């Protein structure tokens, strides 16, 4: 028997309203609960996230080496270029990262509050990367 009924990924941030909007747009999610200091969203298939207000939150510095990457999110997408355009339109930004060792192309990003996440193509590319 499981000890826990459900889990939620919670990101601390200075502006949970802004970050919830970003992830609602990214995931096609809807707001499921909100208080003055926390907003919960739920996406298709039951994926849940929450954003908790922390007025002293400072963004991680990854991929710079002075701070290690403590946690990040991975998302699988069908079209990396389309997803990247949408993320930038929502207020996210690309970050430099090493080429992945695995068979799938990956791209690193940070959300508007500086949390890192990775997009991974759903299908491994059939041709080598150019450039």
N, CA, C and O atoms as a DFTB+ gen file, in Angstrom:
524 C
 N C O
     1  1       0.836      -1.171       0.000
     2  2       0.000       0.000       0.000
     3  2       0.889       1.246       0.000
     4  3       1.863       1.320       0.750
     5  1       0.556       2.206      -0.829
     6  2       1.328       3.449      -0.920
     7  2       1.099       4.304       0.311
     8  3      -0.006       4.349       0.852
     9  1       2.138       4.974       0.745
    10  2       2.021       5.896       1.869
    11  2       1.482       7.251       1.436
    12  3       0.914       7.989       2.240
    13  1       1.664       7.572       0.164
    14  2       1.263       8.871      -0.364
    15  2       0.202       8.661      -1.435
    16  3       0.321       7.762      -2.268
    17  1      -0.836       9.492      -1.410
    18  2      -1.917       9.376      -2.393
    19  2      -1.621      10.071      -3.708
    20  3      -2.010       9.579      -4.767
    21  1      -0.942      11.203      -3.659
    22  2      -0.667      11.962      -4.872
    23  2       0.544      12.844      -4.626
    24  3       0.886      13.148      -3.483
    25  1       1.184      13.248      -5.704
    26  2       2.322      14.141      -5.598
    27  2       2.128      15.354      -6.479
    28  3       1.437      15.301      -7.496
    29  1       2.744      16.440      -6.077
    30  2       2.669      17.688      -6.827
    31  2       4.080      18.266      -6.889
    32  3       4.777      18.311      -5.876
    33  1       4.497      18.699      -8.053
    34  2       5.754      19.433      -8.191
    35  2       5.451      20.873      -7.794
    36  3       4.583      21.512      -8.389
    37  1       6.166      21.388      -6.786
    38  2       5.942      22.744      -6.299
    39  2       7.208      23.561      -6.531
    40  3       8.297      23.173      -6.109
    41  1       7.052      24.693      -7.206
    42  2       8.174      25.603      -7.442
    43  2       7.974      26.855      -6.600
    44  3       6.911      27.475      -6.648
    45  1       8.987      27.228      -5.832
    46  2       8.955      28.479      -5.089
    47  2       9.325      29.613      -6.033
    48  3      10.195      29.462      -6.891
    49  1       8.660      30.747      -5.868
    50  2       8.908      31.886      -6.743
    51  2       8.348      33.148      -6.098
    52  3       7.522      33.077      -5.189
    53  1       8.799      34.287      -6.570
    54  2       8.319      35.557      -6.036
    55  2       6.925      35.895      -6.556
    56  3       6.154      36.556      -5.860
    57  1       6.591      35.453      -7.769
    58  2       5.306      35.795      -8.390
    59  2       4.597      34.535      -8.891
    60  3       4.708      34.201     -10.071
    61  1       3.874      33.834      -8.020
    62  2       3.229      32.594      -8.446
    63  2       2.186      32.789      -9.548
    64  3       1.979      31.896     -10.369
    65  1       1.539      33.936      -9.570
    66  2       0.535      34.192     -10.613
    67  2       1.177      34.169     -11.996
    68  3       0.657      33.548     -12.923
    69  1       2.304      34.847     -12.122
    70  2       3.018      34.920     -13.398
    71  2       3.534      33.544     -13.817
    72  3       3.419      33.161     -14.982
    73  1       4.100      32.806     -12.869
    74  2       4.650      31.496     -13.194
    75  2       3.546      30.493     -13.530
    76  3       3.727      29.646     -14.406
    77  1       2.416      30.580     -12.848
    78  2       1.279      29.699     -13.160
    79  2       0.799      29.950     -14.589
    80  3       0.473      29.000     -15.300
    81  1       0.751      31.196     -15.016
    82  2       0.334      31.506     -16.391
    83  2       1.296      30.882     -17.400
    84  3       0.866      30.327     -18.411
    85  1       2.588      30.973     -17.125
    86  2       3.588      30.392     -18.014
    87  2       3.352      28.887     -18.175
    88  3       3.281      28.387     -19.298
    89  1       3.232      28.169     -17.060
    90  2       3.084      26.720     -17.130
    91  2       1.697      26.295     -17.620
    92  3       1.568      25.226     -18.217
    93  1       0.670      27.091     -17.387
    94  2      -0.644      26.784     -17.971
    95  2      -0.542      26.825     -19.488
    96  3      -1.084      25.958     -20.173
    97  1       0.152      27.829     -20.014
    98  2       0.348      27.926     -21.452
    99  2       1.217      26.813     -21.998
   100  3       0.936      26.277     -23.070
   101  1       2.268      26.459     -21.280
   102  2       3.187      25.413     -21.720
   103  2       2.522      24.043     -21.725
   104  3       2.708      23.264     -22.660
   105  1       1.751      23.747     -20.688
   106  2       1.194      22.408     -20.502
   107  2      -0.255      22.261     -20.933
   108  3      -0.794      21.155     -20.898
   109  1      -0.898      23.348     -21.338
   110  2      -2.329      23.270     -21.634
   111  2      -3.116      22.948     -20.376
   112  3      -4.097      22.205     -20.419
   113  1      -2.680      23.514     -19.252
   114  2      -3.251      23.204     -17.938
   115  2      -4.294      24.233     -17.536
   116  3      -4.416      25.297     -18.143
   117  1      -5.037      23.893     -16.506
   118  2      -6.049      24.775     -15.926
   119  2      -5.734      24.974     -14.446
   120  3      -5.174      24.093     -13.793
   121  1      -6.099      26.132     -13.933
   122  2      -5.939      26.379     -12.506
   123  2      -6.920      25.504     -11.734
   124  3      -8.107      25.461     -12.060
   125  1      -6.428      24.808     -10.715
   126  2      -7.307      23.930      -9.944
   127  2      -7.557      24.445      -8.532
   128  3      -8.551      24.076      -7.907
   129  1      -6.676      25.285      -8.030
   130  2      -6.838      25.842      -6.690
   131  2      -5.929      27.051      -6.563
   132  3      -4.847      27.088      -7.148
   133  1      -6.372      28.044      -5.794
   134  2      -5.539      29.234      -5.603
   135  2      -5.794      29.835      -4.232
   136  3      -6.933      29.928      -3.774
   137  1      -4.706      30.242      -3.591
   138  2      -4.765      31.021      -2.359
   139  2      -3.875      32.232      -2.572
   140  3      -3.325      32.419      -3.658
   141  1      -3.732      33.051      -1.547
   142  2      -2.899      34.243      -1.675
   143  2      -1.432      33.892      -1.928
   144  3      -0.702      34.685      -2.521
   145  1      -0.994      32.710      -1.483
   146  2       0.418      32.361      -1.586
   147  2       0.712      31.116      -2.396
   148  3       1.863      30.685      -2.459
   149  1      -0.307      30.522      -3.024
   150  2      -0.057      29.302      -3.789
   151  2      -1.129      29.149      -4.863
   152  3      -2.313      29.398      -4.636
   153  1      -0.667      28.728      -6.046
   154  2      -1.574      28.427      -7.156
   155  2      -1.261      27.027      -7.640
   156  3      -0.107      26.705      -7.920
   157  1      -2.288      26.193      -7.740
   158  2      -2.151      24.825      -8.246
   159  2      -2.753      24.753      -9.643
   160  3      -3.785      25.368      -9.914
   161  1      -2.104      23.999     -10.527
   162  2      -2.639      23.768     -11.862
   163  2      -2.661      22.265     -12.128
   164  3      -1.923      21.495     -11.513
   165  1      -3.526      21.871     -13.060
   166  2      -3.586      20.477     -13.468
   167  2      -3.684      20.424     -14.982
   168  3      -4.519      21.087     -15.597
   169  1      -2.807      19.616     -15.565
   170  2      -2.763      19.472     -17.011
   171  2      -3.441      18.202     -17.466
   172  3      -3.924      17.414     -16.653
   173  1      -3.473      18.009     -18.767
   174  2      -4.041      16.789     -19.318
   175  2      -3.366      15.559     -18.710
   176  3      -2.157      15.556     -18.480
   177  1      -4.138      14.544     -18.459
   178  2      -3.584      13.318     -17.889
   179  2      -3.331      13.410     -16.394
   180  3      -2.771      12.485     -15.807
   181  1      -3.735      14.514     -15.765
   182  2      -3.608      14.639     -14.321
   183  2      -2.290      15.184     -13.815
   184  3      -2.083      15.228     -12.603
   185  1      -1.371      15.611     -14.710
   186  2      -0.099      16.184     -14.268
   187  2      -0.380      17.447     -13.469
   188  3      -1.089      18.338     -13.937
   189  1       0.176      17.525     -12.261
   190  2      -0.097      18.644     -11.366
   191  2       1.172      19.380     -10.991
   192  3       2.225      18.775     -10.790
   193  1       1.055      20.703     -10.899
   194  2       2.142      21.553     -10.416
   195  2       1.530      22.624      -9.521
   196  3       0.336      22.911      -9.593
   197  1       2.376      23.206      -8.676
   198  2       1.944      24.326      -7.846
   199  2       3.091      25.331      -7.764
   200  3       4.257      24.994      -7.966
   201  1       2.724      26.562      -7.465
   202  2       3.681      27.657      -7.409
   203  2       3.451      28.389      -6.095
   204  3       2.389      28.969      -5.868
   205  1       4.466      28.352      -5.233
   206  2       4.346      28.893      -3.876
   207  2       5.119      30.194      -3.767
   208  3       6.271      30.289      -4.189
   209  1       4.458      31.207      -3.187
   210  2       5.085      32.514      -3.051
   211  2       6.220      32.461      -2.029
   212  3       6.040      31.998      -0.902
   213  1       7.374      32.936      -2.440
   214  2       8.538      33.119      -1.572
   215  2       9.169      34.432      -2.007
   216  3       9.874      34.484      -3.014
   217  1       8.917      35.483      -1.253
   218  2       9.388      36.810      -1.667
   219  2      10.906      36.896      -1.714
   220  3      11.449      37.815      -2.327
   221  1      11.596      35.963      -1.082
   222  2      13.062      35.957      -1.098
   223  2      13.633      34.962      -2.103
   224  3      14.836      34.700      -2.092
   225  1      12.796      34.407      -2.966
   226  2      13.262      33.411      -3.933
   227  2      14.289      34.028      -4.870
   228  3      14.108      35.138      -5.368
   229  1      15.369      33.293      -5.101
   230  2      16.366      33.711      -6.075
   231  2      16.498      32.603      -7.106
   232  3      16.548      31.427      -6.744
   233  1      16.556      32.954      -8.376
   234  2      16.633      31.924      -9.410
   235  2      17.942      31.149      -9.350
   236  3      18.982      31.707      -8.998
   237  1      17.892      29.869      -9.691
   238  2      19.133      29.105      -9.775
   239  2      20.007      29.650     -10.898
   240  3      19.509      30.301     -11.817
   241  1      21.299      29.387     -10.827
   242  2      22.212      29.924     -11.835
   243  2      22.599      28.902     -12.891
   244  3      23.416      29.206     -13.760
   245  1      22.036      27.697     -12.842
   246  2      22.374      26.669     -13.816
   247  2      22.216      27.222     -15.219
   248  3      21.230      27.919     -15.459
   249  1      23.098      26.969     -16.153
   250  2      24.150      25.962     -16.123
   251  2      25.510      26.465     -15.642
   252  3      26.510      25.773     -15.831
   253  1      25.578      27.631     -15.033
   254  2      26.866      28.111     -14.518
   255  2      27.328      27.186     -13.391
   256  3      26.506      26.734     -12.594
   257  1      28.617      26.902     -13.313
   258  2      29.111      25.889     -12.367
   259  2      29.087      26.300     -10.898
   260  3      29.226      25.440     -10.028
   261  1      28.916      27.592     -10.593
   262  2      28.990      27.965      -9.185
   263  2      27.818      27.432      -8.349
   264  3      27.936      27.328      -7.128
   265  1      26.720      27.103      -8.970
   266  2      25.609      26.460      -8.267
   267  2      25.251      25.194      -9.022
   268  3      25.050      25.227     -10.236
   269  1      25.172      24.087      -8.316
   270  2      24.811      22.838      -8.993
   271  2      23.324      22.832      -9.299
   272  3      22.533      23.491      -8.623
   273  1      22.961      22.092     -10.307
   274  2      21.561      21.924     -10.666
   275  2      20.932      21.031      -9.605
   276  3      21.333      19.878      -9.449
   277  1      19.965      21.545      -8.884
   278  2      19.344      20.781      -7.814
   279  2      18.152      19.976      -8.317
   280  3      17.958      18.831      -7.906
   281  1      17.374      20.551      -9.181
   282  2      16.213      19.867      -9.743
   283  2      15.846      20.585     -11.033
   284  3      16.039      21.794     -11.155
   285  1      15.324      19.846     -11.983
   286  2      14.766      20.472     -13.168
   287  2      13.672      19.568     -13.709
   288  3      13.551      18.409     -13.313
   289  1      12.893      20.107     -14.602
   290  2      11.780      19.382     -15.197
   291  2      12.151      18.964     -16.609
   292  3      12.847      19.700     -17.308
   293  1      11.700      17.803     -17.035
   294  2      11.863      17.339     -18.409
   295  2      10.482      17.219     -19.036
   296  3       9.564      16.659     -18.437
   297  1      10.341      17.747     -20.244
   298  2       9.097      17.640     -20.985
   299  2       9.402      17.043     -22.355
   300  3      10.403      17.398     -22.979
   301  1       8.556      16.152     -22.818
   302  2       8.702      15.542     -24.141
   303  2       7.762      16.274     -25.089
   304  3       6.590      16.486     -24.777
   305  1       8.292      16.661     -26.262
   306  2       7.499      17.398     -27.248
   307  2       7.655      16.756     -28.622
   308  3       8.648      16.078     -28.890
   309  1       6.680      16.971     -29.480
   310  2       6.742      16.450     -30.844
   311  2       7.626      17.307     -31.739
   312  3       8.359      16.783     -32.578
   313  1       7.559      18.633     -31.561
   314  2       8.284      19.554     -32.441
   315  2       9.069      20.538     -31.574
   316  3       8.493      21.454     -30.987
   317  1      10.380      20.346     -31.499
   318  2      11.219      21.193     -30.649
   319  2      11.195      22.661     -31.073
   320  3      11.133      23.547     -30.221
   321  1      11.243      22.926     -32.371
   322  2      11.262      24.312     -32.841
   323  2       9.963      25.024     -32.484
   324  3       9.989      26.162     -32.015
   325  1       8.834      24.369     -32.700
   326  2       7.532      24.954     -32.371
   327  2       7.420      25.196     -30.865
   328  3       6.949      26.248     -30.433
   329  1       7.853      24.219     -30.073
   330  2       7.789      24.365     -28.621
   331  2       8.685      25.505     -28.145
   332  3       8.309      26.256     -27.245
   333  1       9.870      25.637     -28.744
   334  2      10.766      26.722     -28.353
   335  2      10.144      28.082     -28.639
   336  3      10.220      28.984     -27.805
   337  1       9.533      28.240     -29.799
   338  2       8.878      29.518     -30.120
   339  2       7.774      29.824     -29.107
   340  3       7.637      30.965     -28.666
   341  1       6.993      28.818     -28.739
   342  2       5.910      29.020     -27.773
   343  2       6.463      29.398     -26.403
   344  3       5.920      30.281     -25.739
   345  1       7.528      28.744     -25.978
   346  2       8.125      29.021     -24.667
   347  2       8.635      30.453     -24.607
   348  3       8.404      31.153     -23.622
   349  1       9.319      30.889     -25.644
   350  2       9.817      32.264     -25.679
   351  2       8.641      33.239     -25.675
   352  3       8.697      34.276     -25.015
   353  1       7.581      32.911     -26.406
   354  2       6.382      33.748     -26.416
   355  2       5.697      33.838     -25.064
   356  3       5.058      34.842     -24.752
   357  1       5.830      32.788     -24.262
   358  2       5.240      32.771     -22.922
   359  2       6.131      33.446     -21.878
   360  3       5.698      33.646     -20.743
   361  1       7.360      33.800     -22.240
   362  2       8.254      34.477     -21.302
   363  2       9.424      33.638     -20.832
   364  3      10.214      34.103     -20.010
   365  1       9.563      32.408     -21.328
   366  2      10.717      31.576     -20.993
   367  2      11.906      31.968     -21.848
   368  3      11.777      32.761     -22.780
   369  1      13.069      31.407     -21.525
   370  2      14.255      31.731     -22.326
   371  2      15.158      30.512     -22.445
   372  3      15.263      29.712     -21.515
   373  1      15.806      30.377     -23.596
   374  2      16.759      29.274     -23.780
   375  2      17.992      29.482     -22.910
   376  3      18.388      30.618     -22.648
   377  1      18.595      28.391     -22.468
   378  2      19.867      28.455     -21.758
   379  2      20.840      27.526     -22.460
   380  3      20.444      26.516     -23.040
   381  1      22.105      27.875     -22.402
   382  2      23.117      27.013     -23.007
   383  2      23.297      25.774     -22.147
   384  3      23.305      25.844     -20.918
   385  1      23.439      24.655     -22.809
   386  2      23.685      23.392     -22.111
   387  2      24.516      22.514     -23.033
   388  3      24.617      22.781     -24.231
   389  1      25.106      21.477     -22.479
   390  2      25.898      20.543     -23.275
   391  2      24.980      19.722     -24.167
   392  3      23.799      19.545     -23.869
   393  1      25.540      19.220     -25.272
   394  2      24.779      18.311     -26.112
   395  2      24.456      17.058     -25.310
   396  3      25.298      16.575     -24.553
   397  1      23.240      16.523     -25.467
   398  2      22.870      15.334     -24.702
   399  2      23.651      14.109     -25.163
   400  3      24.029      13.988     -26.328
   401  1      23.877      13.215     -24.221
   402  2      24.595      11.984     -24.546
   403  2      23.674      10.943     -25.168
   404  3      24.145      10.030     -25.846
   405  1      22.378      11.066     -24.950
   406  2      21.421      10.064     -25.422
   407  2      21.006      10.269     -26.859
   408  3      21.516      11.154     -27.546
   409  1      20.077       9.444     -27.312
   410  2      19.666       9.477     -28.715
   411  2      18.705      10.614     -29.068
   412  3      18.500      10.888     -30.250
   413  1      18.116      11.275     -28.082
   414  2      17.125      12.311     -28.358
   415  2      17.745      13.696     -28.282
   416  3      18.609      13.954     -27.444
   417  1      17.300      14.582     -29.160
   418  2      17.737      15.969     -29.091
   419  2      17.065      16.624     -27.889
   420  3      15.885      16.395     -27.627
   421  1      17.820      17.435     -27.167
   422  2      17.294      18.142     -26.006
   423  2      17.683      19.606     -26.086
   424  3      18.708      19.964     -26.666
   425  1      16.842      20.449     -25.492
   426  2      17.136      21.877     -25.392
   427  2      16.798      22.333     -23.982
   428  3      15.772      21.947     -23.421
   429  1      17.674      23.162     -23.412
   430  2      17.473      23.668     -22.058
   431  2      16.839      25.044     -22.068
   432  3      17.117      25.867     -22.941
   433  1      15.986      25.281     -21.091
   434  2      15.275      26.561     -20.954
   435  2      15.172      26.923     -19.485
   436  3      15.412      26.093     -18.608
   437  1      14.812      28.169     -19.230
   438  2      14.409      28.553     -17.886
   439  2      13.074      29.260     -17.988
   440  3      12.794      29.958     -18.962
   441  1      12.253      29.068     -16.964
   442  2      10.949      29.725     -16.938
   443  2      11.138      31.181     -16.514
   444  3      12.265      31.575     -16.216
   445  1      10.083      31.994     -16.475
   446  2      10.251      33.409     -16.127
   447  2      10.868      33.652     -14.745
   448  3      11.435      34.719     -14.512
   449  1      10.768      32.683     -13.821
   450  2      11.355      32.844     -12.491
   451  2      12.756      32.248     -12.402
   452  3      13.387      32.327     -11.348
   453  1      13.261      31.651     -13.491
   454  2      14.619      31.127     -13.519
   455  2      14.757      29.638     -13.258
   456  3      15.879      29.132     -13.238
   457  1      13.645      28.902     -13.053
   458  2      13.726      27.448     -12.867
   459  2      14.065      26.804     -14.208
   460  3      13.526      27.190     -15.246
   461  1      14.952      25.831     -14.176
   462  2      15.370      25.209     -15.425
   463  2      14.473      24.032     -15.799
   464  3      13.927      23.338     -14.942
   465  1      14.342      23.837     -17.101
   466  2      13.646      22.661     -17.612
   467  2      14.213      22.308     -18.968
   468  3      14.848      23.131     -19.626
   469  1      13.977      21.081     -19.374
   470  2      14.506      20.567     -20.627
   471  2      13.364      20.080     -21.492
   472  3      12.425      19.447     -21.009
   473  1      13.454      20.384     -22.779
   474  2      12.551      19.798     -23.764
   475  2      13.307      18.698     -24.470
   476  3      14.470      18.870     -24.836
   477  1      12.660      17.583     -24.662
   478  2      13.271      16.459     -25.368
   479  2      12.335      16.061     -26.487
   480  3      11.128      15.929     -26.287
   481  1      12.904      15.871     -27.676
   482  2      12.104      15.433     -28.810
   483  2      11.537      14.048     -28.562
   484  3      12.213      13.185     -28.002
   485  1      10.295      13.834     -28.978
   486  2       9.640      12.544     -28.771
   487  2      10.275      11.455     -29.613
   488  3      10.254      10.281     -29.242
   489  1      10.842      11.844     -30.754
   490  2      11.435      10.878     -31.674
   491  2      12.908      11.217     -31.853
   492  3      13.268      12.380     -32.037
   493  1      13.752      10.201     -31.799
   494  2      15.177      10.439     -32.030
   495  2      15.398      10.902     -33.459
   496  3      14.788      10.349     -34.374
   497  1      16.252      11.899     -33.686
   498  2      16.506      12.364     -35.043
   499  2      17.159      11.262     -35.880
   500  3      17.914      10.435     -35.369
   501  1      16.846      11.274     -37.185
   502  2      17.405      10.256     -38.081
   503  2      18.689      10.719     -38.737
   504  3      19.410       9.912     -39.325
   505  1      18.989      12.013     -38.646
   506  2      20.216      12.544     -39.239
   507  2      21.037      13.229     -38.159
   508  3      20.474      13.693     -37.168
   509  1      22.356      13.306     -38.325
   510  2      23.181      13.998     -37.325
   511  2      22.870      15.484     -37.290
   512  3      22.390      16.050     -38.272
   513  1      23.145      16.111     -36.157
   514  2      22.943      17.554     -36.015
   515  2      23.859      18.286     -36.971
   516  3      24.977      17.846     -37.237
   517  1      23.380      19.406     -37.486
   518  2      24.161      20.239     -38.379
   519  2      24.654      21.452     -37.595
   520  3      23.913      22.017     -36.790
   521  1      25.886      21.845     -37.825
   522  2      26.409      23.069     -37.213
   523  2      26.941      22.834     -35.909
   524  3      27.420      23.764     -35.261
